[in-house]
Each structure stands twice: as structure tokens, then as C-alpha cells.
Amino acid sequence: MTLTRSLPAFVLTAWCLAAWPALAQKPTTAVAPKAPTNDDCLACHGDASATGANGRSVAVAPEKYSASIHGQGGQACVDCHRDLATATEFPHAEKLAPVDCATCHGDSAAKYDTSVHAGARRASAQSVAAACKDCHGTHEIRASKDPDSSTYHLNLPATCGRCHGNADVIKRGKIAIGNVMVQFQDSIHGRALSRSGLMVAPDCKDCHSAHDIKRKSDPSSSVYRTTVPATCGKCHEGVQRLYQAGVHAAAVAKGNPIAPVCVTCHTAHNIQRAEGASWKQQALLECGSCHAESVRTYRDTFHGQQTQLGYMRVAACADCHGAHDIFPKADARSTVSAARIVGTCRRCHAQVSASFAKYDPHADRHNRMRNPLLFWAARFMEALLIGVFGFFGIHTALWASRSVRSHHARTQE
């Protein structure tokens, strides 16, 4: 072998000998551990008797997860329990990182962060305010349009009632309104949902919204006082239109803090049908809470006396003034204006004339300016009563005195 022919082999051999240590010392690329599959997780958690160290169940029903919206969508367990995606030791740590629903549901989470529930949880780690899983569940979550979902329209009141109808949660959460579910279940809305299954009847979220639930004192709340007519108007559009034209809505728009909105007369949760006698009685009290003088004078009339006895087939406030589109008497649109009063009376008293309509339904015997004839007639009656009772009282006293003296004289003889 010549040197010329053996030189390349010599150079290659020398390079290999020189490079081998460096090649041998080059670090190998780390291989990421394979994330556990759903089947891997269910191998332990699929056991219905699986519990954690504290004895709490950690079981996951495979069939419920498979039927859930996440299971149907092919979501993996580690999509929510993200810290397990890189875990290498199993059984894994007892305590896992909290599931962050905002990873996928950013919009809903952002709205929730503005809610009274999120605020309470930020204020106290021991808060009982609802988080995502309290309403939607954990592994069995279903779409809100699924009849088996806890947030389905007909099921939502019961879901909210797990907290707002729970005495312990109400006490710990210092929920001022108390057990609101009792009121709602007995309302026309609650009965329409639970007894009639009416999908058009409102559930909790229709008034309070789903995620960004605010206190009623928060101006951005859907149940803030001045926003209530618009919230109710989502279903009662025709009534809202009448209300907005009336004197009460005008007063609210001017900032009158006591001008009534829907809940002032109908209440917020215990809303009843407006056709019954009990509602008519209640409406009288509600009107009287602001118009005390008008109700006092109404009570003195035939109509008022009849309602006082519980007989409600006579005119009450709404029968004359209207229910929602109420206007001042001087307004020609008012049902008690000079232009319309005869027609209003004829709703009950057919064929009556304009003279009949001069009847004052709020006559006040103490108000000389409003009812001078009634005022003086009342004074005359009072004087007559005092005179009659005074005269006959004195007459009776004198007669009794003479009788006593006569009896005494006879016994002395």
C-alpha cells in the first residue's frame, strides 16, 4: 500500500478518533412524556368507589362524561386538567391545579368576572358564591339547550335554587332577600315554568342574565330600578310601550327616586295574575303607598267601602285611571280627563250621562275647597249629631235625677 493511496483512510480514521469524544458527549433531545388518555384516567376514576385521601369521591361516570358536551366534542381530560398533561408519575398528586374554564370560554368568563358572584369570591376565599361548576356541573356538562342540562330553561330555577333556596348558603352568603325561590315558585312565572312547562315564561337568567349577574343597586344591572321596564319589556313589549307613555315613566326619566317601575306594583319575584280579586286588593295598597291621600278619600266612597268589605266587583284605582298608561287628569289622554270620563264611567254604568260623571270618587268632607257643599253638609251633620245627643243626654240625666228624688220621697212617706 502506497502512502498516496493510504492517506484518505488515515485522515478519516484520525477525524473519527478526534470527533468521537465530542459526539459521545452531545446531549440527547428530551422526549416529552405522553399525555394520559381519557381511558388512562378512567382506569382509576371510572371506578365508582374511587376516593381521594380525604375520603371524597373522585369517581367519574364514564357514560355521563361520554354524553356530556365535552365528551361529545372529543375533549380530553387533560384539556381541563392541564397540569396532568405532562405528569410522569401516577397516581398523580392529590391536589391538582384549578380548572380554568376561561381557557376555552373566554367571553363567558369575562362576563362572570364582572358579576356579583365573582366579586364575592374575590372578596373572600371562603365565599359560597357560585362558580362555573356550581351551575354547569363538572364532568356531566351539557349544552343549555339540552333538556337534561342544569342550565336548561325549565331546569334553571332549580339550579339557582340550590343556593338561593338553601338556608345555610343564604345565611353564610348574607343574601338579604332570603329564600327567593319560594316566592318565585309561587309566582305566575314560576308556575308557568314548573306546572305548565311554558318555554316562553321567564326563568332566572331572563331577568338577571346568565353570567354577568349584578346587584340591583348596580346601575349596569339588568334589574337596576330604571332598567327594569326594559328588562320586563323583553317579554311584555306592549305593556312597556304603554308604561313609557305614562306619567310614571316620565317621572322615572326625570330622576324621581320614588316613581314606580314594574316591580314596585308587581313585586320582583312573587308576581301574581292581575285579574283576580286578591291582586285588586293588593294593587290598592300599592297605589296607596304613594297616593295615600287619594286612597284615604277613596275608602270613604261607596266604591271604597265595598272594597274594604272584600267585594271587588266595584271600581278600584286601575279601573278608572288605567294600569300602565296613566296620565294626569288634565291630559286629554287620561281616562279621567273631562273628555273621557263619561266613557270611563260607562264601562261599569252603561247609559250614564255627563251629570253622573260629575260624581267625585275622591270626595273629601274635610276639604272645603274641593267639595264645599260636602264640607258644610258634614259640618251640619256633626252639629246635628252633637246637638241631638247633647239634648237627649241632658234630658235623660234630668229625668233620671227626678226619678231618683221621686222614689226617695215615696220611701220616706
Tab-separated table of N, CA and C in Angstrom, residues 81-173:
chain	number	residue	atom	x	y	z
A	81	HIS	N	-57.737	19.495	32.938
A	81	HIS	CA	-56.722	19.241	33.985
A	81	HIS	C	-55.353	19.300	33.318
A	82	ARG	N	-54.953	20.493	32.954
A	82	ARG	CA	-53.783	20.685	32.096
A	82	ARG	C	-52.485	20.302	32.781
A	83	ASP	N	-52.446	20.362	34.107
A	83	ASP	CA	-51.197	20.006	34.787
A	83	ASP	C	-50.906	18.506	34.708
A	84	LEU	N	-51.886	17.708	34.310
A	84	LEU	CA	-51.662	16.269	34.177
A	84	LEU	C	-51.134	15.897	32.796
A	85	ALA	N	-51.168	16.882	31.868
A	85	ALA	CA	-50.712	16.576	30.511
A	85	ALA	C	-49.220	16.229	30.481
A	86	THR	N	-48.475	16.745	31.443
A	86	THR	CA	-47.031	16.486	31.476
A	86	THR	C	-46.627	15.664	32.700
A	87	ALA	N	-47.586	15.152	33.405
A	87	ALA	CA	-47.264	14.351	34.592
A	87	ALA	C	-46.599	13.041	34.178
A	88	THR	N	-45.640	12.635	34.977
A	88	THR	CA	-44.913	11.395	34.668
A	88	THR	C	-45.136	10.325	35.716
A	89	GLU	N	-45.654	10.726	36.829
A	89	GLU	CA	-45.855	9.752	37.891
A	89	GLU	C	-47.342	9.582	38.179
A	90	PHE	N	-47.753	8.369	38.251
A	90	PHE	CA	-49.152	8.053	38.556
A	90	PHE	C	-49.203	6.971	39.621
A	91	PRO	N	-50.113	7.013	40.555
A	91	PRO	CA	-51.168	8.012	40.699
A	91	PRO	C	-50.583	9.413	40.866
A	92	HIS	N	-51.270	10.388	40.297
A	92	HIS	CA	-50.770	11.763	40.318
A	92	HIS	C	-50.979	12.389	41.697
A	93	ALA	N	-50.511	13.627	41.832
A	93	ALA	CA	-50.626	14.334	43.112
A	93	ALA	C	-52.090	14.463	43.527
A	94	GLU	N	-52.312	14.483	44.809
A	94	GLU	CA	-53.679	14.549	45.332
A	94	GLU	C	-54.374	15.830	44.911
A	95	LYS	N	-53.663	16.935	45.005
A	95	LYS	CA	-54.267	18.235	44.708
A	95	LYS	C	-53.817	18.699	43.324
A	96	LEU	N	-54.771	18.994	42.474
A	96	LEU	CA	-54.475	19.463	41.120
A	96	LEU	C	-54.722	20.961	41.023
A	97	ALA	N	-54.164	21.543	39.975
A	97	ALA	CA	-54.405	22.973	39.740
A	97	ALA	C	-55.875	23.178	39.391
A	98	PRO	N	-56.458	24.290	39.834
A	98	PRO	CA	-57.869	24.550	39.500
A	98	PRO	C	-58.081	24.599	37.992
A	99	VAL	N	-59.203	24.088	37.578
A	99	VAL	CA	-59.547	24.121	36.144
A	99	VAL	C	-59.895	25.559	35.765
A	100	ASP	N	-59.313	26.016	34.677
A	100	ASP	CA	-59.576	27.374	34.205
A	100	ASP	C	-60.490	27.311	32.977
A	101	CYS	N	-61.785	27.521	33.198
A	101	CYS	CA	-62.748	27.443	32.088
A	101	CYS	C	-62.504	28.548	31.063
A	102	ALA	N	-61.862	29.642	31.511
A	102	ALA	CA	-61.610	30.765	30.604
A	102	ALA	C	-60.687	30.382	29.459
A	103	THR	N	-59.951	29.295	29.603
A	103	THR	CA	-59.070	28.857	28.518
A	103	THR	C	-59.853	28.648	27.228
A	104	CYS	N	-61.039	28.115	27.346
A	104	CYS	CA	-61.878	27.885	26.151
A	104	CYS	C	-63.067	28.850	26.094
A	105	HIS	N	-63.583	29.233	27.288
A	105	HIS	CA	-64.809	30.046	27.335
A	105	HIS	C	-64.472	31.463	27.810
A	106	GLY	N	-63.652	32.141	27.027
A	106	GLY	CA	-63.169	33.463	27.425
A	106	GLY	C	-64.266	34.497	27.580
A	107	ASP	N	-65.225	34.524	26.666
A	107	ASP	CA	-66.280	35.547	26.718
A	107	ASP	C	-67.162	35.372	27.958
A	108	SER	N	-67.562	34.129	28.201
A	108	SER	CA	-68.417	33.878	29.369
A	108	SER	C	-67.657	34.176	30.658
A	109	ALA	N	-66.371	33.798	30.678
A	109	ALA	CA	-65.566	34.036	31.875
A	109	ALA	C	-65.377	35.528	32.126
A	110	ALA	N	-65.220	36.291	31.046
A	110	ALA	CA	-65.055	37.744	31.203
A	110	ALA	C	-66.317	38.372	31.785
A	111	LYS	N	-67.481	37.900	31.336
A	111	LYS	CA	-68.749	38.409	31.885
A	111	LYS	C	-68.896	37.995	33.349
A	112	TYR	N	-68.534	36.757	33.628
A	112	TYR	CA	-68.638	36.274	35.011
A	112	TYR	C	-67.769	37.112	35.943
A	113	ASP	N	-66.604	37.522	35.461
A	113	ASP	CA	-65.694	38.304	36.306
A	113	ASP	C	-66.299	39.634	36.749
A	114	THR	N	-67.309	40.111	36.013
A	114	THR	CA	-67.957	41.377	36.394
A	114	THR	C	-69.155	41.150	37.303
A	115	SER	N	-69.454	39.898	37.605
A	115	SER	CA	-70.693	39.575	38.328
A	115	SER	C	-70.540	39.693	39.836
A	116	VAL	N	-71.678	39.680	40.513
A	116	VAL	CA	-71.699	39.705	41.976
A	116	VAL	C	-71.104	38.416	42.541
A	117	HIS	N	-71.260	37.322	41.813
A	117	HIS	CA	-70.688	36.056	42.266
A	117	HIS	C	-69.161	36.111	42.271
A	118	ALA	N	-68.569	36.573	41.167
A	118	ALA	CA	-67.114	36.652	41.092
A	118	ALA	C	-66.578	37.639	42.122
A	119	GLY	N	-67.288	38.756	42.303
A	119	GLY	CA	-66.849	39.743	43.284
A	119	GLY	C	-66.809	39.168	44.687
A	120	ALA	N	-67.820	38.384	45.025
A	120	ALA	CA	-67.858	37.769	46.352
A	120	ALA	C	-66.725	36.765	46.524
A	121	ARG	N	-66.411	36.034	45.491
A	121	ARG	CA	-65.322	35.047	45.591
A	121	ARG	C	-63.962	35.734	45.685
A	122	ARG	N	-63.821	36.877	45.012
A	122	ARG	CA	-62.560	37.620	45.140
A	122	ARG	C	-62.424	38.217	46.534
A	123	ALA	N	-63.551	38.613	47.114
A	123	ALA	CA	-63.515	39.255	48.432
A	123	ALA	C	-63.196	38.264	49.541
A	124	SER	N	-63.573	37.017	49.360
A	124	SER	CA	-63.345	36.032	50.419
A	124	SER	C	-63.098	34.655	49.820
A	125	ALA	N	-62.046	34.031	50.276
A	125	ALA	CA	-61.739	32.680	49.786
A	125	ALA	C	-62.763	31.668	50.282
A	126	GLN	N	-63.467	32.013	51.365
A	126	GLN	CA	-64.482	31.102	51.911
A	126	GLN	C	-65.877	31.402	51.361
A	127	SER	N	-65.953	32.238	50.361
A	127	SER	CA	-67.257	32.630	49.819
A	127	SER	C	-68.027	31.414	49.293
A	128	VAL	N	-69.338	31.469	49.446
A	128	VAL	CA	-70.201	30.401	48.921
A	128	VAL	C	-70.810	30.802	47.584
A	129	ALA	N	-70.333	31.922	47.023
A	129	ALA	CA	-70.873	32.383	45.738
A	129	ALA	C	-70.585	31.363	44.644
A	130	ALA	N	-71.472	31.302	43.684
A	130	ALA	CA	-71.389	30.276	42.639
A	130	ALA	C	-70.227	30.514	41.687
A	131	ALA	N	-69.547	29.423	41.354
A	131	ALA	CA	-68.543	29.421	40.292
A	131	ALA	C	-69.110	28.610	39.124
A	132	CYS	N	-68.323	28.421	38.083
A	132	CYS	CA	-68.822	27.750	36.860
A	132	CYS	C	-69.459	26.396	37.168
A	133	LYS	N	-68.726	25.565	37.919
A	133	LYS	CA	-69.194	24.195	38.146
A	133	LYS	C	-70.458	24.132	38.991
A	134	ASP	N	-70.714	25.172	39.795
A	134	ASP	CA	-71.910	25.149	40.637
A	134	ASP	C	-73.192	25.219	39.807
A	135	CYS	N	-73.107	25.834	38.656
A	135	CYS	CA	-74.288	25.917	37.775
A	135	CYS	C	-74.234	24.877	36.657
A	136	HIS	N	-73.038	24.679	36.096
A	136	HIS	CA	-72.934	23.818	34.910
A	136	HIS	C	-72.567	22.375	35.242
A	137	GLY	N	-72.085	22.114	36.440
A	137	GLY	CA	-71.607	20.778	36.771
A	137	GLY	C	-70.125	20.649	36.432
A	138	THR	N	-69.623	19.437	36.483
A	138	THR	CA	-68.189	19.232	36.219
A	138	THR	C	-67.967	18.334	35.002
A	139	HIS	N	-68.186	17.047	35.164
A	139	HIS	CA	-67.901	16.119	34.067
A	139	HIS	C	-69.128	15.794	33.217
A	140	GLU	N	-70.309	16.187	33.734
A	140	GLU	CA	-71.545	15.839	33.033
A	140	GLU	C	-72.166	17.064	32.354
A	141	ILE	N	-71.366	18.055	32.050
A	141	ILE	CA	-71.879	19.312	31.494
A	141	ILE	C	-72.559	19.081	30.153
A	142	ARG	N	-73.738	19.693	30.042
A	142	ARG	CA	-74.487	19.575	28.789
A	142	ARG	C	-74.789	20.970	28.256
A	143	ALA	N	-75.096	21.025	26.976
A	143	ALA	CA	-75.459	22.300	26.365
A	143	ALA	C	-76.734	22.833	27.009
A	144	SER	N	-76.845	24.137	27.118
A	144	SER	CA	-78.005	24.729	27.789
A	144	SER	C	-79.319	24.412	27.069
A	145	LYS	N	-79.252	24.001	25.800
A	145	LYS	CA	-80.473	23.638	25.085
A	145	LYS	C	-80.844	22.170	25.272
A	146	ASP	N	-79.993	21.432	25.983
A	146	ASP	CA	-80.258	20.016	26.260
A	146	ASP	C	-81.222	19.921	27.446
A	147	PRO	N	-82.369	19.265	27.305
A	147	PRO	CA	-83.334	19.174	28.423
A	147	PRO	C	-82.752	18.565	29.693
A	148	ASP	N	-81.639	17.844	29.580
A	148	ASP	CA	-81.021	17.257	30.773
A	148	ASP	C	-79.960	18.171	31.393
A	149	SER	N	-79.769	19.343	30.799
A	149	SER	CA	-78.763	20.264	31.333
A	149	SER	C	-79.283	20.990	32.564
A	150	SER	N	-78.395	21.254	33.492
A	150	SER	CA	-78.785	22.010	34.692
A	150	SER	C	-79.088	23.460	34.359
A	151	THR	N	-78.664	23.917	33.188
A	151	THR	CA	-78.951	25.295	32.785
A	151	THR	C	-80.032	25.354	31.710
A	152	TYR	N	-80.713	24.237	31.458
A	152	TYR	CA	-81.844	24.248	30.519
A	152	TYR	C	-82.931	25.155	31.080
A	153	HIS	N	-83.678	25.767	30.176
A	153	HIS	CA	-84.649	26.796	30.573
A	153	HIS	C	-85.567	26.349	31.713
A	154	LEU	N	-86.095	25.146	31.609
A	154	LEU	CA	-87.037	24.680	32.631
A	154	LEU	C	-86.329	24.212	33.894
A	155	ASN	N	-85.019	23.944	33.808
A	155	ASN	CA	-84.282	23.428	34.966
A	155	ASN	C	-83.540	24.521	35.738
A	156	LEU	N	-83.386	25.689	35.118
A	156	LEU	CA	-82.534	26.713	35.729
A	156	LEU	C	-83.014	27.188	37.105
A	157	PRO	N	-84.328	27.408	37.310
A	157	PRO	CA	-84.741	27.837	38.655
A	157	PRO	C	-84.296	26.860	39.750
A	158	ALA	N	-84.378	25.564	39.467
A	158	ALA	CA	-83.936	24.588	40.468
A	158	ALA	C	-82.428	24.681	40.681
A	159	THR	N	-81.687	24.952	39.610
A	159	THR	CA	-80.228	25.107	39.742
A	159	THR	C	-79.891	26.324	40.593
A	160	CYS	N	-80.526	27.453	40.303
A	160	CYS	CA	-80.296	28.657	41.118
A	160	CYS	C	-80.771	28.424	42.555
A	161	GLY	N	-81.849	27.636	42.679
A	161	GLY	CA	-82.405	27.371	43.993
A	161	GLY	C	-81.518	26.537	44.892
A	162	ARG	N	-80.513	25.869	44.294
A	162	ARG	CA	-79.595	25.105	45.154
A	162	ARG	C	-78.868	26.030	46.117
A	163	CYS	N	-78.692	27.279	45.720
A	163	CYS	CA	-78.078	28.260	46.633
A	163	CYS	C	-79.132	29.226	47.182
A	164	HIS	N	-79.965	29.772	46.284
A	164	HIS	CA	-80.891	30.824	46.699
A	164	HIS	C	-82.155	30.273	47.373
A	165	GLY	N	-82.217	28.951	47.518
A	165	GLY	CA	-83.282	28.356	48.303
A	165	GLY	C	-82.718	27.535	49.442
A	166	ASN	N	-81.411	27.682	49.662
A	166	ASN	CA	-80.727	26.914	50.703
A	166	ASN	C	-80.469	27.817	51.905
A	167	ALA	N	-81.064	27.481	53.038
A	167	ALA	CA	-80.974	28.339	54.223
A	167	ALA	C	-79.533	28.543	54.676
A	168	ASP	N	-78.708	27.502	54.582
A	168	ASP	CA	-77.325	27.624	55.030
A	168	ASP	C	-76.537	28.566	54.117
A	169	VAL	N	-76.704	28.410	52.818
A	169	VAL	CA	-75.998	29.282	51.871
A	169	VAL	C	-76.476	30.727	52.012
A	170	ILE	N	-77.782	30.897	52.189
A	170	ILE	CA	-78.338	32.246	52.353
A	170	ILE	C	-77.749	32.927	53.578
A	171	LYS	N	-77.591	32.149	54.663
A	171	LYS	CA	-77.030	32.712	55.894
A	171	LYS	C	-75.552	33.036	55.720
A	172	ARG	N	-74.800	32.083	55.177
A	172	ARG	CA	-73.353	32.296	55.017
A	172	ARG	C	-73.055	33.350	53.964
A	173	GLY	N	-73.876	33.417	52.936
A	173	GLY	CA	-73.665	34.406	51.885
A	173	GLY	C	-74.285	35.757	52.187
